Amino acid sequence: MLELYLRTVGDTINLLIPFWGKPKPQVTWTKESQPLDPKQVVVRNTEKDSVFFIRAAQRKDSGKYQISVKILDEFEDLATFDLLVIEKPGPPTNLKVVDTWGFNVALEWNPPQDNGNADLKGYTVQKADMKTQQWFTVLEHYNHTSCTVSDLIIGNSYSFRVFSENPCGLSEMPAVTKNVTHITKSGIVYKPKKFHSRDFCEPPKFTQPLLDRTTTQGYATQLVCCVRGFPKPKVIWMKNQREIQEDPKYLVHMDQGICCLEIRKPSPFDGGIYTCKAVNPFGEASVDCILNIKGMYVFYLLFAFECFVAIPPTQKSCETSE
């Protein structure tokens, strides 16, 4: 039995709670330690189960429910669960333009008065050029109540709107700025607020090591690991502590921190200890693995035959009989 049931307003809720006991147990349902309202919840009990039914869930149906199964006032078992009935949130409030400079507009707003009985997942910010009257999304799943909209066109006018979002989706109605904002050439000089820059620099660190591998001679194989660091580390591949130089046998890939060394048509000579080393100005790190190459076995069928050779003075001939 789940501990939390999440439903949307208007959903039908039909839960079957099985149990067992002799003689027939006495079943009691409560919500927040109070008896259920039969106008809101329908309960049907049998000797083996109990059905909990709500035809069209409302937010007021949310709460902690408990079922008690008791035999002869001596033996009792309990089961509890939380029911959360949610709906789409209301729109944000008090949306306004707080500053305009250059190609940018700063917006602020307040959270919605009604969150739909669920935590907000964020906001969606949109802009519309008054020349086209078309809305374009600027930010999605945005978790703050202020933002800067950039890349606006000087000389054009814009309107802005913001939707709230919870697990049910976006609010039915957005908050819209009261007035149209005109982007002019004046006020290009902007004094940004002071902020403390964050140091993102970090030495290389492997998040996924190399793994030992065994492959077959003649079949291409790949050695893969993952590294992170800032600035982007330089990656060096080595075999038996010797750097792998440019060689058509080896193909090196690196994308989004995923490092891959492809070995084409390996032979037993290519087996050994492979090392991936990452270096940046703040440090270095390395990982190793062992690559084993299995040889290919070819069986030859030998046929026995007899050969008679007659050697004349100037010519050789060979006759073969099976």
GROMACS .gro file of N, CA and C in nm, residues 89-250:
model
  486
   89PRO      N    1  -0.222   2.586  -1.039
   89PRO     CA    2  -0.211   2.702  -0.950
   89PRO      C    3  -0.275   2.826  -1.012
   90GLY      N    4  -0.289   2.928  -0.929
   90GLY     CA    5  -0.332   3.058  -0.979
   90GLY      C    6  -0.216   3.131  -1.043
   91PRO      N    7  -0.241   3.245  -1.106
   91PRO     CA    8  -0.133   3.320  -1.172
   91PRO      C    9  -0.047   3.393  -1.069
   92PRO      N   10   0.077   3.426  -1.105
   92PRO     CA   11   0.158   3.511  -1.017
   92PRO      C   12   0.088   3.646  -0.996
   93THR      N   13   0.132   3.718  -0.896
   93THR     CA   14   0.071   3.847  -0.865
   93THR      C   15   0.175   3.959  -0.875
   94ASN      N   16   0.123   4.079  -0.898
   94ASN     CA   17   0.205   4.201  -0.895
   94ASN      C   18   0.324   4.194  -0.991
   95LEU      N   19   0.299   4.148  -1.114
   95LEU     CA   20   0.406   4.147  -1.215
   95LEU      C   21   0.431   4.290  -1.263
   96LYS      N   22   0.559   4.330  -1.266
   96LYS     CA   23   0.592   4.466  -1.308
   96LYS      C   24   0.732   4.471  -1.367
   97VAL      N   25   0.752   4.574  -1.450
   97VAL     CA   26   0.885   4.604  -1.505
   97VAL      C   27   0.954   4.700  -1.409
   98VAL      N   28   1.068   4.658  -1.355
   98VAL     CA   29   1.137   4.740  -1.256
   98VAL      C   30   1.252   4.820  -1.315
   99ASP      N   31   1.300   4.782  -1.435
   99ASP     CA   32   1.409   4.857  -1.495
   99ASP      C   33   1.420   4.823  -1.643
  100THR      N   34   1.467   4.919  -1.720
  100THR     CA   35   1.491   4.900  -1.863
  100THR      C   36   1.623   4.966  -1.899
  101TRP      N   37   1.711   4.893  -1.967
  101TRP     CA   38   1.838   4.950  -2.011
  101TRP      C   39   1.885   4.874  -2.135
  102GLY      N   40   1.933   4.951  -2.231
  102GLY     CA   41   1.984   4.890  -2.353
  102GLY      C   42   1.882   4.798  -2.417
  103PHE      N   43   1.921   4.671  -2.432
  103PHE     CA   44   1.836   4.570  -2.494
  103PHE      C   45   1.766   4.484  -2.389
  104ASN      N   46   1.762   4.529  -2.264
  104ASN     CA   47   1.719   4.443  -2.153
  104ASN      C   48   1.605   4.504  -2.074
  105VAL      N   49   1.526   4.415  -2.012
  105VAL     CA   50   1.418   4.455  -1.922
  105VAL      C   51   1.425   4.365  -1.799
  106ALA      N   52   1.415   4.426  -1.680
  106ALA     CA   53   1.413   4.350  -1.554
  106ALA      C   54   1.269   4.340  -1.505
  107LEU      N   55   1.227   4.216  -1.473
  107LEU     CA   56   1.091   4.190  -1.426
  107LEU      C   57   1.093   4.139  -1.283
  108GLU      N   58   0.985   4.169  -1.209
  108GLU     CA   59   0.965   4.114  -1.075
  108GLU      C   60   0.818   4.077  -1.059
  109TRP      N   61   0.792   3.976  -0.975
  109TRP     CA   62   0.654   3.937  -0.945
  109TRP      C   63   0.651   3.865  -0.811
  110ASN      N   64   0.531   3.838  -0.762
  110ASN     CA   65   0.511   3.765  -0.637
  110ASN      C   66   0.448   3.629  -0.666
  111PRO      N   67   0.467   3.531  -0.576
  111PRO     CA   68   0.407   3.400  -0.597
  111PRO      C   69   0.254   3.409  -0.603
  112PRO      N   70   0.188   3.309  -0.660
  112PRO     CA   71   0.042   3.311  -0.669
  112PRO      C   72  -0.021   3.298  -0.531
  113GLN      N   73  -0.140   3.353  -0.517
  113GLN     CA   74  -0.213   3.340  -0.391
  113GLN      C   75  -0.258   3.196  -0.368
  114ASP      N   76  -0.282   3.122  -0.476
  114ASP     CA   77  -0.326   2.982  -0.466
  114ASP      C   78  -0.226   2.896  -0.541
  115ASN      N   79  -0.158   2.805  -0.469
  115ASN     CA   80  -0.059   2.719  -0.534
  115ASN      C   81  -0.119   2.588  -0.585
  116GLY      N   82  -0.253   2.574  -0.578
  116GLY     CA   83  -0.316   2.453  -0.627
  116GLY      C   84  -0.301   2.335  -0.533
  117ASN      N   85  -0.268   2.363  -0.407
  117ASN     CA   86  -0.251   2.258  -0.305
  117ASN      C   87  -0.125   2.173  -0.330
  118ALA      N   88  -0.028   2.230  -0.400
  118ALA     CA   89   0.097   2.158  -0.427
  118ALA      C   90   0.211   2.259  -0.438
  119ASP      N   91   0.332   2.211  -0.412
  119ASP     CA   92   0.449   2.298  -0.423
  119ASP      C   93   0.470   2.340  -0.568
  120LEU      N   94   0.509   2.465  -0.588
  120LEU     CA   95   0.534   2.516  -0.722
  120LEU      C   96   0.662   2.455  -0.780
  121LYS      N   97   0.660   2.424  -0.910
  121LYS     CA   98   0.777   2.374  -0.980
  121LYS      C   99   0.856   2.486  -1.046
  122GLY      N  100   0.795   2.607  -1.053
  122GLY     CA  101   0.866   2.719  -1.113
  122GLY      C  102   0.771   2.809  -1.190
  123TYR      N  103   0.830   2.888  -1.278
  123TYR     CA  104   0.753   2.985  -1.356
  123TYR      C  105   0.797   2.979  -1.502
  124THR      N  106   0.706   3.015  -1.592
  124THR     CA  107   0.735   3.029  -1.734
  124THR      C  108   0.718   3.176  -1.773
  125VAL      N  109   0.824   3.236  -1.829
  125VAL     CA  110   0.823   3.378  -1.865
  125VAL      C  111   0.817   3.389  -2.017
  126GLN      N  112   0.728   3.474  -2.068
  126GLN     CA  113   0.713   3.493  -2.211
  126GLN      C  114   0.716   3.642  -2.247
  127LYS      N  115   0.754   3.670  -2.372
  127LYS     CA  116   0.754   3.807  -2.423
  127LYS      C  117   0.679   3.810  -2.555
  128ALA      N  118   0.625   3.928  -2.589
  128ALA     CA  119   0.556   3.946  -2.717
  128ALA      C  120   0.593   4.082  -2.775
  129ASP      N  121   0.642   4.080  -2.899
  129ASP     CA  122   0.667   4.204  -2.973
  129ASP      C  123   0.533   4.256  -3.023
  130MET      N  124   0.502   4.379  -2.994
  130MET     CA  125   0.372   4.434  -3.030
  130MET      C  126   0.352   4.443  -3.182
  131LYS      N  127   0.461   4.432  -3.259
  131LYS     CA  128   0.446   4.434  -3.405
  131LYS      C  129   0.386   4.303  -3.455
  132THR      N  130   0.419   4.193  -3.390
  132THR     CA  131   0.370   4.062  -3.435
  132THR      C  132   0.259   4.006  -3.346
  133GLN      N  133   0.252   4.053  -3.222
  133GLN     CA  134   0.152   4.006  -3.125
  133GLN      C  135   0.167   3.856  -3.096
  134GLN      N  136   0.285   3.800  -3.118
  134GLN     CA  137   0.308   3.658  -3.092
  134GLN      C  138   0.392   3.642  -2.966
  135TRP      N  139   0.354   3.543  -2.885
  135TRP     CA  140   0.424   3.518  -2.759
  135TRP      C  141   0.535   3.416  -2.780
  136PHE      N  142   0.650   3.443  -2.720
  136PHE     CA  143   0.765   3.352  -2.725
  136PHE      C  144   0.814   3.327  -2.583
  137THR      N  145   0.846   3.201  -2.555
  137THR     CA  146   0.892   3.164  -2.421
  137THR      C  147   1.038   3.205  -2.402
  138VAL      N  148   1.063   3.274  -2.292
  138VAL     CA  149   1.199   3.318  -2.258
  138VAL      C  150   1.262   3.225  -2.156
  139LEU      N  151   1.185   3.186  -2.053
  139LEU     CA  152   1.235   3.099  -1.946
  139LEU      C  153   1.128   2.996  -1.913
  140GLU      N  154   1.172   2.873  -1.881
  140GLU     CA  155   1.082   2.767  -1.837
  140GLU      C  156   1.135   2.708  -1.707
  141HIS      N  157   1.043   2.661  -1.622
  141HIS     CA  158   1.080   2.598  -1.494
  141HIS      C  159   1.175   2.688  -1.415
  142TYR      N  160   1.149   2.816  -1.419
  142TYR     CA  161   1.235   2.916  -1.353
  142TYR      C  162   1.192   2.929  -1.207
  143ASN      N  163   1.288   2.922  -1.115
  143ASN     CA  164   1.255   2.909  -0.973
  143ASN      C  165   1.268   3.038  -0.893
  144HIS      N  166   1.283   3.152  -0.958
  144HIS     CA  167   1.295   3.279  -0.886
  144HIS      C  168   1.178   3.370  -0.924
  145THR      N  169   1.162   3.479  -0.848
  145THR     CA  170   1.052   3.572  -0.873
  145THR      C  171   1.104   3.703  -0.933
  146SER      N  172   1.217   3.699  -0.999
  146SER     CA  173   1.268   3.813  -1.074
  146SER      C  174   1.360   3.759  -1.183
  147CYS      N  175   1.366   3.831  -1.294
  147CYS     CA  176   1.451   3.786  -1.404
  147CYS      C  177   1.482   3.904  -1.495
  148THR      N  178   1.576   3.881  -1.585
  148THR     CA  179   1.612   3.980  -1.687
  148THR      C  180   1.586   3.920  -1.824
  149VAL      N  181   1.507   3.989  -1.904
  149VAL     CA  182   1.479   3.947  -2.042
  149VAL      C  183   1.571   4.028  -2.134
  150SER      N  184   1.654   3.959  -2.211
  150SER     CA  185   1.755   4.024  -2.295
  150SER      C  186   1.723   4.007  -2.443
  151ASP      N  187   1.814   4.058  -2.526
  151ASP     CA  188   1.805   4.047  -2.672
  151ASP      C  189   1.678   4.110  -2.728
  152LEU      N  190   1.634   4.219  -2.667
  152LEU     CA  191   1.520   4.294  -2.720
  152LEU      C  192   1.569   4.390  -2.829
  153ILE      N  193   1.478   4.434  -2.914
  153ILE     CA  194   1.514   4.518  -3.028
  153ILE      C  195   1.483   4.664  -2.994
  154ILE      N  196   1.584   4.749  -3.007
  154ILE     CA  197   1.565   4.891  -2.980
  154ILE      C  198   1.466   4.950  -3.082
  155GLY      N  199   1.372   5.026  -3.032
  155GLY     CA  200   1.270   5.085  -3.116
  155GLY      C  201   1.139   5.009  -3.116
  156ASN      N  202   1.140   4.883  -3.066
  156ASN     CA  203   1.018   4.803  -3.059
  156ASN      C  204   0.957   4.810  -2.921
  157SER      N  205   0.830   4.774  -2.912
  157SER     CA  206   0.758   4.771  -2.784
  157SER      C  207   0.723   4.627  -2.750
  158TYR      N  208   0.725   4.596  -2.619
  158TYR     CA  209   0.706   4.458  -2.575
  158TYR      C  210   0.606   4.452  -2.459
  159SER      N  211   0.540   4.337  -2.453
  159SER     CA  212   0.459   4.303  -2.337
  159SER      C  213   0.514   4.173  -2.280
  160PHE      N  214   0.495   4.151  -2.149
  160PHE     CA  215   0.551   4.034  -2.082
  160PHE      C  216   0.442   3.967  -1.998
  161ARG      N  217   0.453   3.835  -1.985
  161ARG     CA  218   0.360   3.762  -1.899
  161ARG      C  219   0.432   3.645  -1.834
  162VAL      N  220   0.377   3.601  -1.719
  162VAL     CA  221   0.440   3.494  -1.640
  162VAL      C  222   0.331   3.397  -1.596
  163PHE      N  223   0.357   3.265  -1.616
  163PHE     CA  224   0.269   3.158  -1.569
  163PHE      C  225   0.331   3.093  -1.446
  164SER      N  226   0.246   3.048  -1.353
  164SER     CA  227   0.291   2.962  -1.243
  164SER      C  228   0.282   2.816  -1.289
  165GLU      N  229   0.360   2.728  -1.224
  165GLU     CA  230   0.359   2.586  -1.261
  165GLU      C  231   0.371   2.499  -1.137
  166ASN      N  232   0.286   2.395  -1.130
  166ASN     CA  233   0.297   2.292  -1.027
  166ASN      C  234   0.284   2.156  -1.095
  167PRO      N  235   0.281   2.044  -1.022
  167PRO     CA  236   0.274   1.913  -1.089
  167PRO      C  237   0.156   1.896  -1.183
  168CYS      N  238   0.050   1.978  -1.169
  168CYS     CA  239  -0.065   1.970  -1.259
  168CYS      C  240  -0.042   2.044  -1.390
  169GLY      N  241   0.056   2.133  -1.395
  169GLY     CA  242   0.083   2.208  -1.516
  169GLY      C  243   0.086   2.358  -1.491
  170LEU      N  244   0.075   2.434  -1.601
  170LEU     CA  245   0.079   2.580  -1.592
  170LEU      C  246  -0.056   2.635  -1.547
  171SER      N  247  -0.052   2.751  -1.485
  171SER     CA  248  -0.175   2.818  -1.443
  171SER      C  249  -0.261   2.848  -1.565
  172GLU      N  250  -0.394   2.846  -1.544
  172GLU     CA  251  -0.486   2.872  -1.654
  172GLU      C  252  -0.464   3.012  -1.712
  173MET      N  253  -0.441   3.108  -1.626
  173MET     CA  254  -0.422   3.246  -1.668
  173MET      C  255  -0.283   3.294  -1.625
  174PRO      N  256  -0.218   3.378  -1.705
  174PRO     CA  257  -0.089   3.433  -1.665
  174PRO      C  258  -0.106   3.569  -1.599
  175ALA      N  259   0.002   3.614  -1.538
  175ALA     CA  260   0.011   3.754  -1.496
  175ALA      C  261   0.072   3.832  -1.613
  176VAL      N  262   0.012   3.944  -1.650
  176VAL     CA  263   0.057   4.023  -1.765
  176VAL      C  264   0.093   4.163  -1.719
  177THR      N  265   0.202   4.217  -1.773
  177THR     CA  266   0.240   4.354  -1.738
  177THR      C  267   0.129   4.451  -1.780
  178LYS      N  268   0.103   4.550  -1.697
  178LYS     CA  269  -0.007   4.643  -1.722
  178LYS      C  270   0.020   4.729  -1.844
  179ASN      N  271   0.143   4.772  -1.860
  179ASN     CA  272   0.176   4.865  -1.968
  179ASN      C  273   0.277   4.802  -2.065
  180VAL      N  274   0.271   4.849  -2.188
  180VAL     CA  275   0.368   4.807  -2.288
  180VAL      C  276   0.501   4.878  -2.262
  181THR      N  277   0.610   4.805  -2.275
  181THR     CA  278   0.744   4.862  -2.252
  181THR      C  279   0.810   4.892  -2.386
  182HIS      N  280   0.851   5.017  -2.404
  182HIS     CA  281   0.916   5.058  -2.528
  182HIS      C  282   1.068   5.061  -2.506
  183ILE      N  283   1.140   4.996  -2.595
  183ILE     CA  284   1.286   4.990  -2.585
  183ILE      C  285   1.344   5.107  -2.664
  184THR      N  286   1.400   5.203  -2.593
  184THR     CA  287   1.453   5.324  -2.657
  184THR      C  288   1.604   5.326  -2.648
  185LYS      N  289   1.664   5.420  -2.721
  185LYS     CA  290   1.809   5.434  -2.719
  185LYS      C  291   1.857   5.500  -2.592
  186SER      N  292   1.772   5.572  -2.526
  186SER     CA  293   1.811   5.637  -2.401
  186SER      C  294   1.821   5.534  -2.291
  187GLY      N  295   1.900   5.566  -2.194
  187GLY     CA  296   1.913   5.477  -2.079
  187GLY      C  297   1.995   5.353  -2.108
  188ILE      N  298   2.087   5.365  -2.207
  188ILE     CA  299   2.170   5.249  -2.238
  188ILE      C  300   2.268   5.221  -2.125
  189VAL      N  301   2.309   5.326  -2.052
  189VAL     CA  302   2.403   5.306  -1.942
  189VAL      C  303   2.328   5.242  -1.826
  190TYR      N  304   2.377   5.130  -1.781
  190TYR     CA  305   2.312   5.056  -1.672
  190TYR      C  306   2.414   5.028  -1.563
  191LYS      N  307   2.374   5.052  -1.441
  191LYS     CA  308   2.460   5.025  -1.327
  191LYS      C  309   2.410   4.898  -1.260
  192PRO      N  310   2.474   4.788  -1.290
  192PRO     CA  311   2.427   4.661  -1.232
  192PRO      C  312   2.452   4.657  -1.082
  193LYS      N  313   2.371   4.575  -1.017
  193LYS     CA  314   2.389   4.557  -0.874
  193LYS      C  315   2.520   4.482  -0.847
  194LYS      N  316   2.579   4.514  -0.734
  194LYS     CA  317   2.702   4.447  -0.698
  194LYS      C  318   2.673   4.300  -0.667
  195PHE      N  319   2.760   4.217  -0.713
  195PHE     CA  320   2.746   4.076  -0.683
  195PHE      C  321   2.884   4.016  -0.663
  196HIS      N  322   2.886   3.907  -0.592
  196HIS     CA  323   3.011   3.838  -0.564
  196HIS      C  324   3.028   3.725  -0.665
  197SER      N  325   3.135   3.735  -0.742
  197SER     CA  326   3.159   3.633  -0.842
  197SER      C  327   3.197   3.502  -0.774
  198ARG      N  328   3.158   3.395  -0.836
  198ARG     CA  329   3.185   3.261  -0.782
  198ARG      C  330   3.300   3.198  -0.859
  199ASP      N  331   3.388   3.137  -0.787
  199ASP     CA  332   3.503   3.071  -0.848
  199ASP      C  333   3.463   2.929  -0.887
  200PHE      N  334   3.452   2.905  -1.018
  200PHE     CA  335   3.412   2.775  -1.067
  200PHE      C  336   3.531   2.684  -1.095
  201CYS      N  337   3.652   2.734  -1.071
  201CYS     CA  338   3.770   2.655  -1.104
  201CYS      C  339   3.781   2.534  -1.012
  202GLU      N  340   3.818   2.421  -1.070
  202GLU     CA  341   3.840   2.300  -0.991
  202GLU      C  342   3.936   2.208  -1.066
  203PRO      N  343   4.016   2.131  -0.993
  203PRO     CA  344   4.109   2.039  -1.058
  203PRO      C  345   4.033   1.924  -1.122
  204PRO      N  346   4.097   1.852  -1.213
  204PRO     CA  347   4.031   1.739  -1.278
  204PRO      C  348   3.992   1.632  -1.175
  205LYS      N  349   3.878   1.570  -1.200
  205LYS     CA  350   3.831   1.460  -1.115
  205LYS      C  351   3.754   1.363  -1.203
  206PHE      N  352   3.792   1.236  -1.197
  206PHE     CA  353   3.723   1.134  -1.277
  206PHE      C  354   3.597   1.089  -1.203
  207THR      N  355   3.484   1.102  -1.271
  207THR     CA  356   3.356   1.059  -1.215
  207THR      C  357   3.320   0.917  -1.257
  208GLN      N  358   3.386   0.866  -1.360
  208GLN     CA  359   3.367   0.728  -1.404
  208GLN      C  360   3.504   0.672  -1.442
  209PRO      N  361   3.554   0.569  -1.372
  209PRO     CA  362   3.689   0.519  -1.400
  209PRO      C  363   3.691   0.430  -1.524
  210LEU      N  364   3.813   0.398  -1.568
  210LEU     CA  365   3.831   0.297  -1.671
  210LEU      C  366   3.807   0.159  -1.610
  211LEU      N  367   3.753   0.069  -1.688
  211LEU     CA  368   3.726  -0.067  -1.643
  211LEU      C  369   3.814  -0.165  -1.721
  212ASP      N  370   3.866  -0.266  -1.651
  212ASP     CA  371   3.945  -0.369  -1.718
  212ASP      C  372   3.860  -0.436  -1.825
  213ARG      N  373   3.925  -0.468  -1.940
  213ARG     CA  374   3.851  -0.526  -2.050
  213ARG      C  375   3.929  -0.641  -2.111
  214THR      N  376   3.855  -0.735  -2.168
  214THR     CA  377   3.913  -0.843  -2.248
  214THR      C  378   3.842  -0.844  -2.382
  215THR      N  379   3.918  -0.838  -2.490
  215THR     CA  380   3.857  -0.834  -2.623
  215THR      C  381   3.928  -0.934  -2.713
  216THR      N  382   3.874  -0.949  -2.833
  216THR     CA  383   3.926  -1.048  -2.927
  216THR      C  384   4.012  -0.981  -3.033
  217GLN      N  385   4.118  -1.045  -3.068
  217GLN     CA  386   4.209  -0.992  -3.170
  217GLN      C  387   4.133  -0.962  -3.299
  218GLY      N  388   4.158  -0.842  -3.354
  218GLY     CA  389   4.097  -0.805  -3.481
  218GLY      C  390   3.966  -0.730  -3.471
  219TYR      N  391   3.906  -0.725  -3.350
  219TYR     CA  392   3.778  -0.656  -3.332
  219TYR      C  393   3.801  -0.526  -3.255
  220ALA      N  394   3.753  -0.415  -3.313
  220ALA     CA  395   3.775  -0.285  -3.249
  220ALA      C  396   3.715  -0.282  -3.109
  221THR      N  397   3.780  -0.213  -3.019
  221THR     CA  398   3.732  -0.201  -2.881
  221THR      C  399   3.749  -0.057  -2.834
  222GLN      N  400   3.674  -0.020  -2.729
  222GLN     CA  401   3.677   0.116  -2.678
  222GLN      C  402   3.702   0.115  -2.527
  223LEU      N  403   3.782   0.209  -2.481
  223LEU     CA  404   3.804   0.235  -2.339
  223LEU      C  405   3.740   0.369  -2.307
  224VAL      N  406   3.649   0.371  -2.208
  224VAL     CA  407   3.569   0.491  -2.182
  224VAL      C  408   3.578   0.528  -2.034
  225CYS      N  409   3.590   0.660  -2.007
  225CYS     CA  410   3.585   0.713  -1.871
  225CYS      C  411   3.527   0.854  -1.877
  226CYS      N  412   3.495   0.911  -1.761
  226CYS     CA  413   3.436   1.045  -1.754
  226CYS      C  414   3.517   1.132  -1.658
  227VAL      N  415   3.539   1.257  -1.697
  227VAL     CA  416   3.618   1.349  -1.615
  227VAL      C  417   3.550   1.486  -1.615
  228ARG      N  418   3.568   1.557  -1.504
  228ARG     CA  419   3.519   1.694  -1.497
  228ARG      C  420   3.630   1.782  -1.441
  229GLY      N  421   3.614   1.911  -1.460
  229GLY     CA  422   3.713   2.007  -1.412
  229GLY      C  423   3.699   2.137  -1.490
  230PHE      N  424   3.744   2.246  -1.430
  230PHE     CA  425   3.739   2.376  -1.496
  230PHE      C  426   3.866   2.454  -1.462
  231PRO      N  427   3.936   2.508  -1.563
  231PRO     CA  428   3.908   2.500  -1.706
  231PRO      C  429   3.910   2.355  -1.758
  232LYS      N  430   3.858   2.338  -1.879
  232LYS     CA  431   3.848   2.204  -1.938
  232LYS      C  432   3.984   2.136  -1.938
  233PRO      N  433   3.995   2.018  -1.879
  233PRO     CA  434   4.126   1.952  -1.870
  233PRO      C  435   4.175   1.903  -2.007
  234LYS      N  436   4.308   1.898  -2.019
  234LYS     CA  437   4.369   1.833  -2.134
  234LYS      C  438   4.381   1.685  -2.103
  235VAL      N  439   4.340   1.600  -2.195
  235VAL     CA  440   4.338   1.455  -2.173
  235VAL      C  441   4.452   1.391  -2.250
  236ILE      N  442   4.529   1.308  -2.180
  236ILE     CA  443   4.643   1.237  -2.239
  236ILE      C  444   4.621   1.087  -2.217
  237TRP      N  445   4.630   1.009  -2.325
  237TRP     CA  446   4.618   0.863  -2.315
  237TRP      C  447   4.759   0.802  -2.320
  238MET      N  448   4.781   0.702  -2.236
  238MET     CA  449   4.911   0.636  -2.231
  238MET      C  450   4.891   0.485  -2.230
  239LYS      N  451   4.989   0.417  -2.286
  239LYS     CA  452   4.994   0.271  -2.280
  239LYS      C  453   5.126   0.232  -2.215
  240ASN      N  454   5.113   0.159  -2.105
  240ASN     CA  455   5.232   0.117  -2.030
  240ASN      C  456   5.321   0.236  -1.997
  241GLN      N  457   5.257   0.346  -1.952
  241GLN     CA  458   5.324   0.468  -1.907
  241GLN      C  459   5.391   0.546  -2.020
  242ARG      N  460   5.361   0.511  -2.145
  242ARG     CA  461   5.415   0.586  -2.258
  242ARG      C  462   5.300   0.651  -2.332
  243GLU      N  463   5.315   0.782  -2.359
  243GLU     CA  464   5.206   0.857  -2.422
  243GLU      C  465   5.179   0.803  -2.562
  244ILE      N  466   5.050   0.790  -2.593
  244ILE     CA  467   5.009   0.745  -2.726
  244ILE      C  468   5.011   0.865  -2.820
  245GLN      N  469   5.101   0.863  -2.916
  245GLN     CA  470   5.112   0.971  -3.013
  245GLN      C  471   5.012   0.948  -3.126
  246GLU      N  472   5.015   1.036  -3.225
  246GLU     CA  473   4.925   1.021  -3.338
  246GLU      C  474   4.952   0.889  -3.409
  247ASP      N  475   4.851   0.806  -3.414
  247ASP     CA  476   4.864   0.673  -3.472
  247ASP      C  477   4.728   0.635  -3.529
  248PRO      N  478   4.722   0.594  -3.656
  248PRO     CA  479   4.591   0.560  -3.714
  248PRO      C  480   4.522   0.444  -3.642
  249LYS      N  481   4.599   0.367  -3.565
  249LYS     CA  482   4.537   0.257  -3.491
  249LYS      C  483   4.448   0.310  -3.379
  250TYR      N  484   4.480   0.427  -3.325
  250TYR     CA  485   4.407   0.482  -3.211
  250TYR      C  486   4.323   0.602  -3.255
   0.00000   0.00000   0.00000
